[in-house]
Amino acid sequence: MTLIRTKPEIKNEIKFSLDNISTHTLKNGIKLFYLRKEKLPMIRLNLVVEAGGKFDFFTKPGTARLTSQMIDEGADGLTALELSDEFDLLGTDFSISADNDFIILSLQSLTENFEKSLELFSKVILKPDFPEKEFEREKKKLLVNILQLKDDPERIAEQIFDKIIFANHYYAMPVSGYLDTVEKVNLNDVINHYSKYFKANNSFIAAAGNLTSEEIFQLIEKYFDTYSSSSEKISLPEKFEVLDKKIFVYDKSDSVQTEIRVGYLSGKRNISDYFSKLLLNTIFGGQFNSRLNSNLREKKGYTYGISSHFVYNKNAGYFSISTSVSSEITFDAVKEILSEIKNLKNGVTEEELNFAKTALTRKFPLNFENYRQLTSNLSALAIHNLPLSYFNEYLRNLNSVTIVQVNEQALKLSQADMKIILVGNRKSFEKEFTEKGFELVKVDERGDLV
């Protein structure tokens, strides 16, 4: 199959504007980001608390995840079932998630039921009961989830990748923790985690809906005025250790596929190089007709798909390539990936750059179609300290990137100290690597050297 790299035709210049973003800081220090969207009688609100898995660096990995699982298991005398029933009666969607940096509590409601929903939401956040019985149940659920990891090569590869890339840094730990660490977590650990990190000045709110900014600010002030702040400064060590080895293997002898991850520590997100990296990645592995996919899928037939990404946590970022191939072609696939990386030293073409700009320009408005996307993008402003004008200037900044800037990033990528993670049947590919002089370093499912 031959891919035609024809620039998509755009009949009209794409116009995009988010002019209704407003901010407000409550007396207790919590900052609000609000986008008024009048089309539907709907409100979505995210409370984002910097209480994620990175803080388990000081305690027991898995504590943050268990805190996120426990916080809605009863509040202000209401049981978990009663809370769920109350939200259901209001037609309100309520959810909680946790990652390395944050615990995120989300609420989506019809405007007419928003105040009642917000009142219930505030009880969950400000008055959790943390019942012992539910803790034991949630802990067992998490342990089962971790056990299931052993049968999921993709999850194993992701966990090992984080460990190898971040080494002894706090981002190396999985948010879910490990079997032995979660076993040690008790209810007091969860309560202490909540008490220490659930603070107004350690949180922000991102919301979108059809209320005026004054109306929503007043409601949040009403129900979150007792959300206390803390004067304690919480700092984490920012030392990154780079391992001197290159290829790391987790031997899964029953596997007929090899999960491949290739990447390196690439730095925090910043406006100065974000768009040149984005365009480079789009060309290299960020779309179907990228260089990686054109080679390994379309030309070689090694995989159903391969992609690359620049990923940005709050305090660090990394570049990764992900794919899965049959065990017997593991070496050939890695060889082609490394060849494509090396070829980046020759830069990209104007045709490739223009195609990437056009594709990203056309897709950009699709990132703001629903309330979940809107609040997620508002959250990005706060997390990465971006200006309120960021999205209005996005397309201009994207399309003003020069080929010189992209090729500067391409050269850096071609010279980066890439780490390679292989999860699969070691015996099926070991000989080819060793014959070519590559050392395969054995790791366990955590990514620790064995």
Coordinates of C-alpha atoms in Angstrom, one line a residue:
M1 CA 0.0 0.0 0.0
T2 CA 1.4 3.4 -1.0
L3 CA 0.5 6.3 1.3
I4 CA -0.1 9.6 -0.5
R5 CA 1.2 12.5 1.5
T6 CA -1.1 15.1 0.0
K7 CA -1.8 18.2 2.0
P8 CA -5.5 18.2 3.1
E9 CA -7.4 21.0 1.4
I10 CA -8.8 23.7 3.7
K11 CA -11.3 25.9 1.9
N12 CA -11.6 28.5 4.7
E13 CA -9.2 29.7 7.4
I14 CA -10.1 28.1 10.7
K15 CA -11.2 30.6 13.2
F16 CA -11.1 29.8 16.9
S17 CA -11.7 31.8 20.0
L18 CA -12.2 31.2 23.7
D19 CA -13.1 34.7 24.9
N20 CA -15.2 33.8 27.9
I21 CA -12.5 32.4 30.3
S22 CA -12.5 34.2 33.7
T23 CA -10.6 33.5 36.9
H24 CA -11.4 34.1 40.6
T25 CA -9.5 33.4 43.8
L26 CA -11.5 32.5 46.9
K27 CA -10.5 34.0 50.3
N28 CA -9.1 30.6 51.3
G29 CA -6.7 30.5 48.3
I30 CA -8.4 28.2 45.9
K31 CA -8.2 29.4 42.3
L32 CA -11.1 29.1 39.8
F33 CA -11.0 28.9 36.1
Y34 CA -14.4 29.3 34.4
L35 CA -15.5 29.2 30.8
R36 CA -19.0 30.4 30.1
K37 CA -20.7 28.2 27.4
E38 CA -24.4 29.2 27.0
K39 CA -25.5 26.7 24.4
L40 CA -26.7 24.0 26.8
P41 CA -28.2 24.1 30.4
M42 CA -25.2 22.2 31.7
I43 CA -22.3 22.7 34.2
R44 CA -19.2 20.6 34.5
L45 CA -16.7 21.2 37.3
N46 CA -13.4 19.6 38.2
L47 CA -11.7 20.0 41.5
V48 CA -8.1 19.2 41.0
V49 CA -6.1 18.5 44.1
E50 CA -2.3 18.1 44.0
A51 CA -2.4 14.9 46.0
G52 CA -1.4 12.3 43.5
G53 CA 0.9 9.3 43.6
K54 CA 4.1 11.3 43.7
F55 CA 3.6 12.0 47.3
D56 CA 3.7 8.3 48.1
F57 CA 7.4 8.8 47.6
F58 CA 7.5 9.7 51.3
T59 CA 5.2 6.9 52.5
K60 CA 3.7 3.8 50.9
P61 CA 3.0 3.6 47.1
G62 CA -0.7 3.1 46.6
T63 CA -1.8 5.5 49.4
A64 CA -3.0 8.2 47.0
R65 CA -5.0 5.7 44.9
L66 CA -6.7 4.3 47.9
T67 CA -7.5 7.9 49.1
S68 CA -9.2 8.6 45.8
Q69 CA -11.1 5.3 46.1
M70 CA -12.2 6.1 49.7
I71 CA -13.2 9.7 49.5
D72 CA -16.7 9.0 48.2
E73 CA -17.3 5.9 50.4
G74 CA -19.4 7.9 52.8
A75 CA -19.6 11.6 53.8
D76 CA -21.3 13.7 56.4
G77 CA -23.2 10.7 57.7
L78 CA -24.3 9.5 54.2
T79 CA -23.2 6.1 53.1
A80 CA -21.6 5.5 49.7
L81 CA -24.9 4.0 48.4
E82 CA -26.8 7.0 49.7
L83 CA -24.4 9.4 48.1
S84 CA -24.7 7.6 44.8
D85 CA -28.5 7.6 45.0
E86 CA -28.6 11.3 45.7
F87 CA -26.4 12.0 42.6
D88 CA -28.5 9.7 40.5
L89 CA -31.7 11.4 41.6
L90 CA -30.3 14.7 40.5
G91 CA -29.2 13.3 37.2
T92 CA -25.6 14.2 38.1
D93 CA -22.4 12.4 36.9
F94 CA -19.8 12.2 39.6
S95 CA -16.4 10.6 39.2
I96 CA -12.9 10.5 40.8
S97 CA -9.5 9.7 39.2
A98 CA -5.9 9.8 40.4
D99 CA -2.6 10.1 38.6
N100 CA 1.0 10.8 39.5
D101 CA 0.3 14.5 40.2
F102 CA -3.4 14.9 41.1
I103 CA -6.6 13.5 42.5
I104 CA -9.4 14.9 40.3
L105 CA -13.0 15.0 41.4
S106 CA -15.5 15.7 38.6
L107 CA -19.1 16.8 38.6
Q108 CA -21.5 17.3 35.7
S109 CA -25.0 18.4 36.2
L110 CA -28.0 20.2 34.6
T111 CA -27.9 23.8 35.6
E112 CA -31.2 23.6 37.4
N113 CA -29.7 20.9 39.7
F114 CA -26.2 22.3 40.0
E115 CA -26.5 23.9 43.4
K116 CA -27.9 20.8 45.0
S117 CA -25.2 18.7 43.2
L118 CA -22.5 21.1 44.3
E119 CA -23.6 21.0 47.9
L120 CA -23.4 17.2 47.8
F121 CA -20.1 17.4 46.1
S122 CA -18.7 19.6 48.8
K123 CA -19.7 17.2 51.5
V124 CA -17.7 14.4 49.8
I125 CA -14.6 16.7 49.6
L126 CA -14.9 18.5 53.0
K127 CA -16.6 15.9 55.2
P128 CA -15.5 12.3 54.1
D129 CA -16.2 9.6 56.7
F130 CA -13.5 7.1 55.7
P131 CA -15.4 4.0 57.1
E132 CA -13.2 1.0 58.0
K133 CA -15.4 -1.6 56.4
E134 CA -15.3 0.2 53.0
F135 CA -11.5 0.7 53.3
E136 CA -10.9 -3.1 53.5
R137 CA -13.1 -3.7 50.5
E138 CA -11.5 -0.9 48.4
K139 CA -8.0 -2.2 49.4
K140 CA -8.9 -5.7 48.2
K141 CA -10.2 -4.2 44.9
L142 CA -6.8 -2.5 44.4
L143 CA -4.9 -5.6 45.2
V144 CA -6.9 -7.6 42.7
N145 CA -6.2 -4.9 40.1
I146 CA -2.5 -5.1 40.7
L147 CA -2.5 -8.9 40.5
Q148 CA -4.2 -8.6 37.1
L149 CA -1.1 -6.6 35.9
K150 CA 0.8 -9.9 35.7
D151 CA -1.4 -11.0 32.8
D152 CA -1.2 -7.7 30.9
P153 CA 2.0 -7.2 29.0
E154 CA 1.0 -3.7 27.9
R155 CA 0.6 -2.5 31.5
I156 CA 3.8 -4.3 32.5
A157 CA 5.6 -2.5 29.7
E158 CA 4.2 0.9 30.8
Q159 CA 5.2 0.3 34.4
I160 CA 8.7 -0.8 33.5
F161 CA 9.1 2.1 31.1
D162 CA 8.3 4.7 33.8
K163 CA 10.7 3.0 36.2
I164 CA 13.6 3.0 33.7
I165 CA 13.0 6.5 32.4
F166 CA 12.5 8.1 35.9
A167 CA 14.8 5.7 37.9
N168 CA 14.7 6.8 41.5
H169 CA 12.5 9.9 40.8
Y170 CA 9.0 10.0 42.3
Y171 CA 7.4 9.6 38.9
A172 CA 8.9 6.1 38.6
M173 CA 6.3 4.8 41.0
P174 CA 2.9 3.5 39.7
V175 CA 0.0 5.3 41.2
S176 CA -1.6 2.0 42.2
G177 CA 1.5 1.0 44.1
Y178 CA 2.8 -2.6 44.4
L179 CA 1.3 -5.7 46.1
D180 CA 3.6 -5.4 49.1
T181 CA 3.3 -1.7 49.6
V182 CA -0.5 -1.7 49.3
E183 CA -0.7 -4.5 51.8
K184 CA 1.0 -2.2 54.3
V185 CA -1.4 0.8 53.7
N186 CA -3.9 1.3 56.6
L187 CA -6.8 3.6 57.0
N188 CA -4.8 6.1 59.0
D189 CA -2.4 6.4 56.1
V190 CA -5.4 7.4 53.9
I191 CA -6.8 9.8 56.4
N192 CA -3.3 11.4 56.9
H193 CA -2.9 11.7 53.1
Y194 CA -6.3 13.4 52.8
S195 CA -5.6 15.7 55.8
K196 CA -2.2 16.8 54.5
Y197 CA -2.9 17.4 50.8
F198 CA -6.6 18.2 50.5
K199 CA -6.1 22.0 51.1
A200 CA -7.6 25.0 49.3
N201 CA -4.2 26.4 48.4
N202 CA -3.2 23.0 47.0
S203 CA -6.2 22.8 44.7
F204 CA -7.9 24.6 41.8
I205 CA -11.3 24.4 40.1
A206 CA -11.9 24.3 36.4
A207 CA -15.5 24.6 35.3
A208 CA -17.6 25.3 32.2
G209 CA -21.3 25.9 31.8
N210 CA -24.1 28.4 31.1
L211 CA -24.1 30.3 34.4
T212 CA -22.5 33.7 34.6
S213 CA -19.1 33.8 36.1
E214 CA -20.5 35.8 39.1
E215 CA -23.2 33.1 39.7
I216 CA -20.8 30.2 39.7
F217 CA -18.1 32.0 41.8
Q218 CA -20.7 32.8 44.4
L219 CA -21.9 29.2 44.6
I220 CA -18.4 27.9 45.0
E221 CA -17.6 30.4 47.6
K222 CA -20.8 29.4 49.4
Y223 CA -20.0 25.7 49.6
F224 CA -16.2 25.7 49.8
D225 CA -15.6 28.6 52.2
T226 CA -14.7 26.1 54.9
Y227 CA -12.1 24.4 52.7
S228 CA -9.0 25.2 54.7
S229 CA -5.5 26.2 53.5
S230 CA -2.1 25.2 54.9
S231 CA 1.1 27.1 55.4
E232 CA 3.2 24.0 55.1
K233 CA 5.5 23.9 52.1
I234 CA 5.7 20.5 50.5
S235 CA 8.7 19.9 48.3
L236 CA 9.8 16.8 46.4
P237 CA 13.3 15.9 45.3
E238 CA 13.8 16.8 41.6
K239 CA 17.0 14.7 41.0
F240 CA 16.8 12.6 37.8
E241 CA 19.1 9.6 37.5
V242 CA 19.9 8.3 34.0
L243 CA 20.7 4.6 33.8
D244 CA 23.7 3.7 31.7
K245 CA 22.2 0.6 30.1
K246 CA 20.1 0.7 27.0
I247 CA 17.9 -2.4 26.5
F248 CA 15.8 -3.8 29.4
V249 CA 13.9 -7.1 29.1
Y250 CA 11.1 -8.5 31.2
D251 CA 10.8 -12.2 30.3
K252 CA 7.2 -13.3 29.8
S253 CA 7.9 -16.8 28.4
D254 CA 4.2 -17.5 27.6
S255 CA 3.9 -14.5 25.3
V256 CA 3.8 -14.7 21.5
Q257 CA 4.0 -10.9 21.2
T258 CA 6.6 -8.5 22.4
E259 CA 5.6 -5.1 23.8
I260 CA 8.2 -2.5 22.7
R261 CA 8.7 0.9 24.4
V262 CA 11.4 3.3 23.4
G263 CA 12.0 6.7 24.9
Y264 CA 13.9 9.2 27.0
L265 CA 13.4 12.0 29.5
S266 CA 12.6 15.1 27.4
G267 CA 11.9 17.9 29.9
K268 CA 8.9 19.9 31.2
R269 CA 6.3 21.5 29.0
N270 CA 7.1 25.0 28.0
I271 CA 5.8 27.3 25.3
S272 CA 9.2 27.9 23.7
D273 CA 9.6 24.4 22.3
Y274 CA 6.1 22.8 22.7
F275 CA 4.9 23.5 19.2
S276 CA 8.1 22.5 17.4
K277 CA 8.1 19.2 19.4
L278 CA 4.4 18.7 18.6
L279 CA 4.9 19.1 14.9
L280 CA 8.0 16.9 14.9
N281 CA 6.1 14.2 16.7
T282 CA 3.1 14.4 14.4
I283 CA 5.5 13.8 11.5
F284 CA 7.5 11.1 13.2
G285 CA 4.8 9.0 15.0
G286 CA 1.8 11.1 15.9
Q287 CA -0.6 10.2 13.0
F288 CA -1.5 7.3 10.8
N289 CA 0.8 8.4 7.9
S290 CA 3.7 9.1 10.2
R291 CA 7.2 7.9 9.4
L292 CA 7.1 5.2 12.0
N293 CA 3.7 3.8 11.0
S294 CA 4.5 4.1 7.2
N295 CA 7.6 2.0 7.8
L296 CA 6.7 -0.6 10.4
R297 CA 3.1 -1.1 9.5
E298 CA 2.6 -0.2 5.8
K299 CA 6.0 -1.1 4.4
K300 CA 7.3 -3.9 6.7
G301 CA 4.0 -5.3 8.0
Y302 CA 5.5 -5.8 11.5
T303 CA 2.7 -4.3 13.5
Y304 CA -0.9 -3.2 13.4
G305 CA 0.2 0.2 14.6
I306 CA 3.0 2.2 16.2
S307 CA 2.9 5.7 17.6
S308 CA 5.0 8.2 19.5
H309 CA 4.2 10.9 22.0
F310 CA 5.7 13.7 24.1
V311 CA 4.0 13.3 27.5
Y312 CA 4.0 16.1 30.1
N313 CA 3.5 15.6 33.8
K314 CA 3.5 18.7 36.0
N315 CA 7.2 18.5 36.8
A316 CA 8.8 16.5 34.0
G317 CA 8.1 15.2 30.5
Y318 CA 9.2 12.3 28.4
F319 CA 9.1 11.0 24.8
S320 CA 7.9 7.5 24.1
I321 CA 7.3 5.1 21.2
S322 CA 4.9 2.2 21.7
T323 CA 4.1 -0.8 19.6
S324 CA 3.6 -4.6 19.8
V325 CA 5.0 -7.1 17.4
S326 CA 5.3 -10.9 17.0
S327 CA 8.1 -12.3 19.1
E328 CA 10.2 -13.5 16.1
I329 CA 10.5 -10.1 14.5
T330 CA 11.3 -8.2 17.8
F331 CA 14.9 -7.5 16.7
D332 CA 13.9 -6.4 13.2
A333 CA 11.2 -4.0 14.6
V334 CA 13.7 -2.4 17.1
K335 CA 16.2 -2.0 14.3
E336 CA 13.7 -0.2 12.2
I337 CA 12.7 2.1 15.1
L338 CA 16.3 3.0 15.8
S339 CA 16.9 3.6 12.1
E340 CA 14.0 6.0 11.9
I341 CA 15.3 7.8 15.0
K342 CA 18.7 8.1 13.5
N343 CA 17.3 9.4 10.2
L344 CA 15.9 12.4 12.1
K345 CA 19.3 13.9 12.0
N346 CA 18.6 14.7 8.3
G347 CA 15.6 16.7 9.3
V348 CA 12.0 16.9 8.0
T349 CA 10.8 18.3 4.7
E350 CA 8.7 21.4 4.1
E351 CA 6.0 19.1 2.7
E352 CA 5.9 17.0 5.9
L353 CA 5.8 20.1 8.0
N354 CA 3.0 21.7 6.0
F355 CA 1.0 18.5 6.1
A356 CA 1.4 18.3 9.9
K357 CA 0.4 22.0 10.4
T358 CA -2.7 21.5 8.3
A359 CA -3.7 18.3 10.1
L360 CA -3.2 19.8 13.6
T361 CA -5.0 23.0 12.6
R362 CA -8.0 21.1 11.4
K363 CA -8.2 18.9 14.5
F364 CA -7.6 21.6 17.1
P365 CA -11.3 22.8 17.4
L366 CA -12.4 19.2 18.0
N367 CA -10.6 19.4 21.3
F368 CA -13.3 21.7 22.7
E369 CA -16.5 20.0 21.6
N370 CA -17.8 18.8 25.0
Y371 CA -17.7 19.8 28.6
R372 CA -15.2 17.2 29.6
Q373 CA -12.7 18.5 27.0
L374 CA -13.3 22.1 28.1
T375 CA -12.6 21.5 31.7
S376 CA -9.6 19.4 30.8
N377 CA -8.1 22.2 28.7
L378 CA -8.8 24.7 31.4
S379 CA -7.0 22.5 33.9
A380 CA -4.0 22.4 31.6
L381 CA -3.7 26.2 31.9
A382 CA -3.4 25.9 35.7
I383 CA -1.2 22.8 35.7
H384 CA 1.4 24.1 33.2
N385 CA 1.1 27.8 34.2
L386 CA -0.1 28.8 30.8
P387 CA -1.6 32.3 30.0
L388 CA -5.3 32.6 29.6
S389 CA -4.7 33.7 26.0
Y390 CA -2.9 30.4 25.3
F391 CA -5.7 28.7 23.3
N392 CA -6.6 31.8 21.4
E393 CA -3.0 32.1 20.3
Y394 CA -2.5 28.3 19.8
L395 CA -3.0 28.2 16.0
R396 CA -0.9 31.3 15.4
N397 CA 1.9 29.8 17.5
L398 CA 1.6 26.4 15.8
N399 CA 1.6 27.8 12.3
S400 CA 4.5 30.2 12.9
V401 CA 6.9 27.4 13.7
T402 CA 9.7 27.3 11.2
I403 CA 11.4 24.2 9.6
V404 CA 14.6 25.3 11.3
Q405 CA 12.9 25.0 14.7
V406 CA 11.5 21.6 14.0
N407 CA 14.8 20.3 12.7
E408 CA 16.5 21.5 15.8
Q409 CA 14.2 19.3 17.8
A410 CA 14.7 16.5 15.2
L411 CA 18.4 16.6 15.7
K412 CA 18.0 16.5 19.5
L413 CA 15.7 13.5 19.2
S414 CA 18.1 11.7 16.9
Q415 CA 20.9 12.1 19.5
A416 CA 18.8 11.3 22.6
D417 CA 19.8 8.6 25.0
M418 CA 16.9 6.3 24.2
K419 CA 16.0 3.4 26.5
I420 CA 14.4 0.3 25.1
I421 CA 12.0 -1.9 27.0
L422 CA 11.0 -5.3 25.7
V423 CA 8.3 -7.4 27.4
G424 CA 8.0 -10.8 25.8
N425 CA 9.5 -14.3 25.4
R426 CA 13.2 -13.5 25.8
K427 CA 14.4 -16.7 24.2
S428 CA 12.6 -15.9 20.9
F429 CA 14.7 -12.8 20.3
E430 CA 17.8 -12.8 22.6
K431 CA 20.2 -14.5 20.1
E432 CA 19.7 -11.8 17.4
F433 CA 20.4 -9.0 19.9
T434 CA 23.5 -10.6 21.5
E435 CA 25.0 -11.5 18.1
K436 CA 24.8 -7.8 17.2
G437 CA 26.5 -6.8 20.4
F438 CA 23.5 -5.6 22.4
E439 CA 23.4 -6.3 26.1
L440 CA 19.9 -7.3 27.3
V441 CA 19.4 -6.3 31.0
K442 CA 16.9 -8.4 32.9
V443 CA 14.3 -6.6 35.0
D444 CA 11.3 -7.6 37.0
E445 CA 7.8 -6.4 36.5
R446 CA 8.5 -3.3 38.6
G447 CA 11.5 -2.4 36.3
D448 CA 14.1 -3.2 39.0
L449 CA 17.3 -4.8 37.8
V450 CA 17.4 -8.5 38.6

